Amino acid sequence: MNSESSETIETVLQEERIFHPSESNFKNSSISGFDEYQKMVDKANSDPEIFWKDNALNELHWFKPFNSVLDWSNAPFAKWFEGGKTNVSYNCLDRHIEQGKGGKIAIIWEGEPGEVRKITYKELFDEVCRTANALKQIGIQKGDLVALYMPMIPEAAIAMLACARIGAPHSVVFGGFSSEALRDRLNDGNAKAVITADGGFRKDKIIPLKKAVDEALLDGSCPSVDSVLVVQRTRENISFNSDRDFWWHELVPAQSTECPAEQMDSEDRLFVLYTSGSTGKPKGVVHTTAGYNLWAHLTFKWIFDVRDDDVYWCTADVGWITGHSYIVYGPLSNCSTSLMYEGVPRPSNPGAFWDVIQRHQVNIFYTAPTAIRAFMKTGRNIPDKYDLSSLRLLGTVGEPINPEAWMWYRQVIGGDKCPIIDTWWQTETGGVMISPLPGVTSTKPGSATLPLPGIEADVVDADGNSVEPNQGGYLVIKKPWPGMMRTVHGNPNRFRENYWEYLKPINGNLIYFAGDGARRDDDGYFWVMGRVDDVINVSGHRLGTMEIESALVSHKLVSEAAVVGRPDELKGESVVAFVTLESGKEGTSELIIQLKNHVGKEIGAIAKPEEIRFTNSLPKTRSGKIMRRILRSLASGEEIKGDTSTLEDRNVLDELRR
Ligand code: PRX
């Protein structure tokens, strides 16, 4: 673990405030109190087969029930609910309509320019069936991968469900990624089609999505892609290739609303979602049908306590796992009303979120610590102008939340009456793993508290042994769970090595290494400190330092680059790059701008370094490994601590300090 983490640990553990659950607010929550939670935990530990079997049978619809609960004989390649046949879109739509809920609002959508659409379960069902038929018409078959590169519009959720309905796994690529990053993902996944829009509204700008798709596909650079389905959103002029491109509004409305859900095997792929790791290119995290559906469903039900007439709002983008599990699949599988918002708060409209909460009477609100810190900075007088009394529960996700932001969220947004639900999880885990439960768990500012029933989490040392309370270590999961990723697309070895062989097995049992550092306190509460590998978390966006380094060295003037994260009050971390140039080249301020834009072009604006420092050489060990620990200290203006005797050239330090 790096030195920054251990310092954060000291600060966090001085936190002694505790908030007990308010029983009156959560009398009917899905888990009735701590005793019931403990019973569930005990049942899951003593008989996991029965625990998961009962949940799977009670919570999902099965065309054909499964024969076995878990096959772990080829660990870490798990098989859950084998022999079963189910369909995620059926679980999210058909079964609710069969139970007379077709008229309930499934999605409330608010567009950036302010338009509102309310879509009932029946309307959503019809639109999903039409889209599924349209996909079939353009040649998509069961098993084909369909990429989505879309703004936050209902068609994104519709397209995901349509893919699930016909058994075509989807791969959603965040609309903020560049055409280059999109091309890499299309080729890695062998995508057959792309669903996109002419453009998307973001802040006060238009993002030209279709243009980026055209660039990604230029000159046959993605040979697997046969067709592009385009939603008309911004009505910008776009180029249209009639051999390949189809307008959504011409193709979809003409289709029939009859499209029976494909009966999928439990372990058929539902989606691939790319995320950054500590080495190489982003990896395609594979999730499969039944296990993922069950985990998204159960966690949503346990954590958010959503009642029938509630409005639930998660502010994530569908391009990330939070959008998959907690805008689309979790809420819809539970027949809840999910609010989808295309806009983001910005200087011209700093109260945008609170206005949405007031107008739509939002009850459950789920956002990221970065957003909360930004709101704190603009001051409480902005949220104070709005009526936020509909709120009953406030969630956070994506990065550690500092106690100060936690308290502000609780007091200013929640009026001191809403529990703060700090949920720890990852793209790889499919759904939340460690989180308080409303009406159940006492909360402490900055702690994700306790693992959910069925999840055996721990903090261990490098040998895989549990550490004492209040000692820092690696956050691990010791048993398989249904929502776990199944593999890295096209690279099973990377899955095994990065996650399951990073730490030694204990008594022959593999343990899952999450990449995070954590501590447990005397009450067994988890305090997650952040990544211990070369992944950084900027505003809740996960970025690999190696990816940014490769982007920098692909510039013709750059010889070497090393990227580190620097603690940032608002964003959690910011990107700092140390760059050496080809000999004879000079590091000018123009070149800094050029290099930042180059990273934007290679990956996307979210990866642009905040600061670039030129140097003649980088601190390396004698075996040539870059000593990032030193760079991290330099980037954050700290004194360099720890051993520097392995440095190949000690003069480098003096140069870097200058
Ligand atoms: O470092 C942890 C941080 O986000 C990482 C996972 O990123 P991603 O796969 O993009 O998923 C984000 C949304 C689930 C984790 O390894 N992280 C996520 N939630 C928390 C967190 N760190 C601290 N506290 C959290 N609640």
XYZ file of C-alpha atoms and ligand atoms in Angstrom, residues 275 321-322 397-400 422-428 516 528 531 537 542, ligand 1:
45
model
C -13.001 -1.380 -17.277
C -21.706 -0.630 -14.156
C -23.724 1.539 -11.744
C -20.954 4.922 -4.730
C -17.749 4.915 -6.700
C -15.037 6.193 -4.371
C -14.302 6.610 -0.680
C -22.239 4.053 1.313
C -22.064 1.134 -1.110
C -18.719 -0.503 -1.946
C -18.532 -2.612 -5.098
C -16.959 -2.821 -8.574
C -17.675 -3.546 -12.237
C -16.380 -7.027 -11.507
C -8.505 -1.963 -2.882
C -12.247 1.243 2.137
C -6.832 1.347 -4.887
C -10.119 7.004 -9.409
C -11.728 4.390 -12.979
O -11.709 1.547 -5.527
C -13.040 1.139 -5.381
C -13.961 2.275 -5.788
O -14.277 2.061 -7.150
C -13.633 0.875 -7.636
C -14.522 0.190 -8.639
O -14.686 1.005 -9.751
P -15.724 0.605 -10.877
O -15.479 -0.790 -11.298
O -15.637 1.667 -11.920
O -17.119 0.650 -10.175
C -17.581 1.832 -9.604
C -19.006 1.666 -9.163
C -19.310 0.482 -8.383
C -13.387 0.061 -6.394
O -12.364 -0.888 -6.575
N -15.197 2.277 -4.992
C -16.436 1.963 -5.402
N -17.328 2.172 -4.410
C -16.637 2.613 -3.345
C -15.272 2.663 -3.703
N -14.324 3.035 -2.822
C -14.712 3.360 -1.573
N -16.002 3.339 -1.165
C -16.997 2.983 -2.009
N -18.254 3.002 -1.599
